[in-house]
PDB file of C-alpha atoms in Angstrom:
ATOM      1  CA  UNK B   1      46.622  40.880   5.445  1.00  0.00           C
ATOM      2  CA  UNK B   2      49.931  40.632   6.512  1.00  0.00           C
ATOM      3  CA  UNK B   3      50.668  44.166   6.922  1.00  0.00           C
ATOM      4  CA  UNK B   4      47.345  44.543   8.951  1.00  0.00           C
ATOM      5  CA  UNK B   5      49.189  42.095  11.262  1.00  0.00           C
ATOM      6  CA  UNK B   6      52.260  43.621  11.162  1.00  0.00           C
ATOM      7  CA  UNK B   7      50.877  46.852  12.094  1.00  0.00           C
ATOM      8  CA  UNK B   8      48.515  45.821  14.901  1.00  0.00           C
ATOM      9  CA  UNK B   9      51.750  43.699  16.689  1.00  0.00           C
ATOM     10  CA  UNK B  10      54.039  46.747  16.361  1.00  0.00           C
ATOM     11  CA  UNK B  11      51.602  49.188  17.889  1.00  0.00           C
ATOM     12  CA  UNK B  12      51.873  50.618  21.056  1.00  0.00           C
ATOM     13  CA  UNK B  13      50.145  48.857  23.852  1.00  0.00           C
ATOM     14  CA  UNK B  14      48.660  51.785  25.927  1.00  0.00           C
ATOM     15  CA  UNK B  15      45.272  51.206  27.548  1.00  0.00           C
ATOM     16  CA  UNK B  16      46.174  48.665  30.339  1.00  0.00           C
ATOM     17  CA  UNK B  17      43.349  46.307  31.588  1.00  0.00           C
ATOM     18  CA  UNK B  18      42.599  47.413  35.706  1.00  0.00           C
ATOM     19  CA  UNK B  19      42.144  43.722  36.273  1.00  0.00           C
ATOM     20  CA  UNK B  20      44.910  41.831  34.624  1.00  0.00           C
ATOM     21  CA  UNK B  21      48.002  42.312  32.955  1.00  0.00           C
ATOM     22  CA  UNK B  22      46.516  42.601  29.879  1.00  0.00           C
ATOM     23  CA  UNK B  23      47.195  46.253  27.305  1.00  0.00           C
ATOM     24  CA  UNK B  24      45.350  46.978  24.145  1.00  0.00           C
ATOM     25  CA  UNK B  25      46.565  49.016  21.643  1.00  0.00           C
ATOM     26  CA  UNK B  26      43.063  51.346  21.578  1.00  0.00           C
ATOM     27  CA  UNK B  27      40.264  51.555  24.041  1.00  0.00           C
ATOM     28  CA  UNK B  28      37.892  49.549  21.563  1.00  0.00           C
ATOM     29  CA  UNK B  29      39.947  46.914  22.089  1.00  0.00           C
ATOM     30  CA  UNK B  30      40.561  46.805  25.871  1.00  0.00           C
ATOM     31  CA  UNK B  31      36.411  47.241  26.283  1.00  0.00           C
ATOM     32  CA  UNK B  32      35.983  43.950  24.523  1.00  0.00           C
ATOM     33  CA  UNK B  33      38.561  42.064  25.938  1.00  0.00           C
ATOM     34  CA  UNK B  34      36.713  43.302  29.190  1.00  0.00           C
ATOM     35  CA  UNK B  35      33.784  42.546  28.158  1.00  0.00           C
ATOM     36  CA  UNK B  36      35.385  38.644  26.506  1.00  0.00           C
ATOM     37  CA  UNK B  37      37.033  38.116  30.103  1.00  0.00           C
ATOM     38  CA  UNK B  38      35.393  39.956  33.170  1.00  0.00           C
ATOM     39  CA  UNK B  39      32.143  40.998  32.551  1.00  0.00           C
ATOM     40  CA  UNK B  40      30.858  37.727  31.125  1.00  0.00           C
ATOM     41  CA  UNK B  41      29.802  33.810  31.979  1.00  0.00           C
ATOM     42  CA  UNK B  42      33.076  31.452  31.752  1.00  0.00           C
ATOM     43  CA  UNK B  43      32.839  27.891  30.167  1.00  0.00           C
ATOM     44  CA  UNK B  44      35.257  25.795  31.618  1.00  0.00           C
ATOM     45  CA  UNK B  45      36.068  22.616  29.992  1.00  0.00           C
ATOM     46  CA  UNK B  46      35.484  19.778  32.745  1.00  0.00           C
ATOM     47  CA  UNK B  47      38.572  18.283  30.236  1.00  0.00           C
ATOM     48  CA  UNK B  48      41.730  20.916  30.502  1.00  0.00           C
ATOM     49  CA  UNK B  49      42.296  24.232  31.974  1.00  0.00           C
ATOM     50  CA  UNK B  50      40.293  26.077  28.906  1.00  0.00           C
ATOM     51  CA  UNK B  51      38.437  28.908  29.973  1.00  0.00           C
ATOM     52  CA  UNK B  52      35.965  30.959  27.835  1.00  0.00           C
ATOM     53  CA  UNK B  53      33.627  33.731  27.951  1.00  0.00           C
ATOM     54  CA  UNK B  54      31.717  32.465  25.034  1.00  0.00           C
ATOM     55  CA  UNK B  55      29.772  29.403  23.867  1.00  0.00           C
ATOM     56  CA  UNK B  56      30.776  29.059  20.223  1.00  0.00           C
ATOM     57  CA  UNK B  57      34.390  29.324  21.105  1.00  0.00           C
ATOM     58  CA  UNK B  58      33.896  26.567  24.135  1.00  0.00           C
ATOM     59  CA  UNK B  59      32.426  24.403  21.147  1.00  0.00           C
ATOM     60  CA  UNK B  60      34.962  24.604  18.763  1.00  0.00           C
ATOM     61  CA  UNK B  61      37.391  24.229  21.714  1.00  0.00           C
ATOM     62  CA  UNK B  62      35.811  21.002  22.808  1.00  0.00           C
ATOM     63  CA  UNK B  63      35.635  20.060  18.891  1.00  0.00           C
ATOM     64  CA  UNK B  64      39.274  20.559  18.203  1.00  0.00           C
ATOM     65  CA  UNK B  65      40.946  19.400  21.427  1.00  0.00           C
ATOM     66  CA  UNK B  66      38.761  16.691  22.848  1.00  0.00           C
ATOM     67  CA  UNK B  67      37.152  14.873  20.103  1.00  0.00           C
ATOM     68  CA  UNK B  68      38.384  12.002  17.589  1.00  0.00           C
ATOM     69  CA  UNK B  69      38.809  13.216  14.296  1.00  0.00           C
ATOM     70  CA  UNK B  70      39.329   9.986  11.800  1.00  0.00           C
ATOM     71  CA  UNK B  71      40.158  10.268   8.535  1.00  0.00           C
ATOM     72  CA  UNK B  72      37.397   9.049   6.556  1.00  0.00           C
ATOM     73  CA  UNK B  73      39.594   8.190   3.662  1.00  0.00           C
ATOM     74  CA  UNK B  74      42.760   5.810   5.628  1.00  0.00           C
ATOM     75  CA  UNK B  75      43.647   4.806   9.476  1.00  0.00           C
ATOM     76  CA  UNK B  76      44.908   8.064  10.657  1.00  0.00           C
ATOM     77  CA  UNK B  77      43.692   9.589  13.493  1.00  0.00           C
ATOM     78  CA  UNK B  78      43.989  13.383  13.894  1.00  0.00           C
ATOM     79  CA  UNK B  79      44.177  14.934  17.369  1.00  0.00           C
ATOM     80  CA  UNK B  80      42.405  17.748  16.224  1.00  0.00           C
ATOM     81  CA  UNK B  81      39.996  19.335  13.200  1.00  0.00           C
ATOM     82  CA  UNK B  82      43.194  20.998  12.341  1.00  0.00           C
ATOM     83  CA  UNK B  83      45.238  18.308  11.782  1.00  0.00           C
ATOM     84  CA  UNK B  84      42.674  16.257  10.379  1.00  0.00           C
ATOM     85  CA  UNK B  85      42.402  18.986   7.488  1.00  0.00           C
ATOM     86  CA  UNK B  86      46.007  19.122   7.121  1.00  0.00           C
ATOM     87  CA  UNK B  87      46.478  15.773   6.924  1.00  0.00           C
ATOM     88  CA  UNK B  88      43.472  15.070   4.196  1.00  0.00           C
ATOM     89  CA  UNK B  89      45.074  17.926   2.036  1.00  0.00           C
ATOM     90  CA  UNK B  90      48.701  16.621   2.073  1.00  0.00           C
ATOM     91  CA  UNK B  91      47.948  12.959   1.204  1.00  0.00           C
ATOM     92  CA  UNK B  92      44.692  12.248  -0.343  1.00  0.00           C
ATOM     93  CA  UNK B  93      44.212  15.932  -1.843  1.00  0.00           C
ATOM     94  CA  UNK B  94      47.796  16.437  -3.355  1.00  0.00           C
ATOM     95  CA  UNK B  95      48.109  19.898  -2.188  1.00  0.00           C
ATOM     96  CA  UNK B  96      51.866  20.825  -2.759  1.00  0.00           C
ATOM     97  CA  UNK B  97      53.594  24.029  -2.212  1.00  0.00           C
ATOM     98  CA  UNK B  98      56.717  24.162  -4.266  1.00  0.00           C
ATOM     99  CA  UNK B  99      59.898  26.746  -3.037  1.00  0.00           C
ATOM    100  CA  UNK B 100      60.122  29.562  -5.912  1.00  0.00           C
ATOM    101  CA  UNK B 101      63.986  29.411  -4.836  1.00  0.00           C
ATOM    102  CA  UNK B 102      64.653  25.926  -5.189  1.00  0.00           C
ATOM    103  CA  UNK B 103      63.163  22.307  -6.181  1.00  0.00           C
ATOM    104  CA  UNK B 104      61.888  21.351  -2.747  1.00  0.00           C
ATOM    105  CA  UNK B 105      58.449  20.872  -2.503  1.00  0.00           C
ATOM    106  CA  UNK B 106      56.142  21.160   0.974  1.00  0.00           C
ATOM    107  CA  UNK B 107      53.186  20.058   2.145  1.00  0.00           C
ATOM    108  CA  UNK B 108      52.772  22.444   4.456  1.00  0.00           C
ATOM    109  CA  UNK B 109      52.933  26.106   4.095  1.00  0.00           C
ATOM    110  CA  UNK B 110      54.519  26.444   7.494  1.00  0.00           C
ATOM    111  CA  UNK B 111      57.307  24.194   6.196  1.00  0.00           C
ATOM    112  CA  UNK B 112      58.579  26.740   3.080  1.00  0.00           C
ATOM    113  CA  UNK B 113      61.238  28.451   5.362  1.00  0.00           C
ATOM    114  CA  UNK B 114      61.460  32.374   3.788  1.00  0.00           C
TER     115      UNK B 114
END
């Protein structure tokens, strides 16, 4: 997975979008972002600046950002799904992730500096 990332951010961006600054990296890609941000019906949240061509992503937009997300397990409030999940894992589920290098010991992935 990480290579597939690491190829697709490398790769030369060379079919430029005629109506924003915008470039894809193949012409499959710059028809659906086209097709994501011109051709189709924007849902603006009446909340932010959040703008999106499609109604599932508007939902889980709405869910994540604008919605109260209590743990159902202590008092903490989480500003988003995300942090709700990450929060849940850290303290009530024990998940750890230890350094291979050394004896520290994160609770987030992000945290493990490689």
């Amino acid at each position: 997975r990480l290579i597939n990332r690491k190829d697709n951010k490398h790769k030369v961006m060379r079919y430029p979008c005629d109506q924003c600054d915008y470039k894809a990296a193949t012409s499959k890609k710059l028809k659906l972002h086209r097709k994501r941000e011109h051709d189709c019906v924007k849902y603006d949240c009446d909340q932010c600046e959040f703008s999106v061509t499609t109604y599932v992503r508007f939902k889980k937009h709405k869910a994540n950002n604008h919605e109260d997300h209590p743990c159902d397990q202590c008092d903490y409030q989480g500003t988003t799904a995300r942090n709700l999940k990450l929060h849940k894992e850290s303290k009530h589920e024990g998940v750890q992730y230890p350094c291979d290098q050394c004896g520290f010991i994160a609770t987030r992935i992000g945290n493990l500096k490689l």
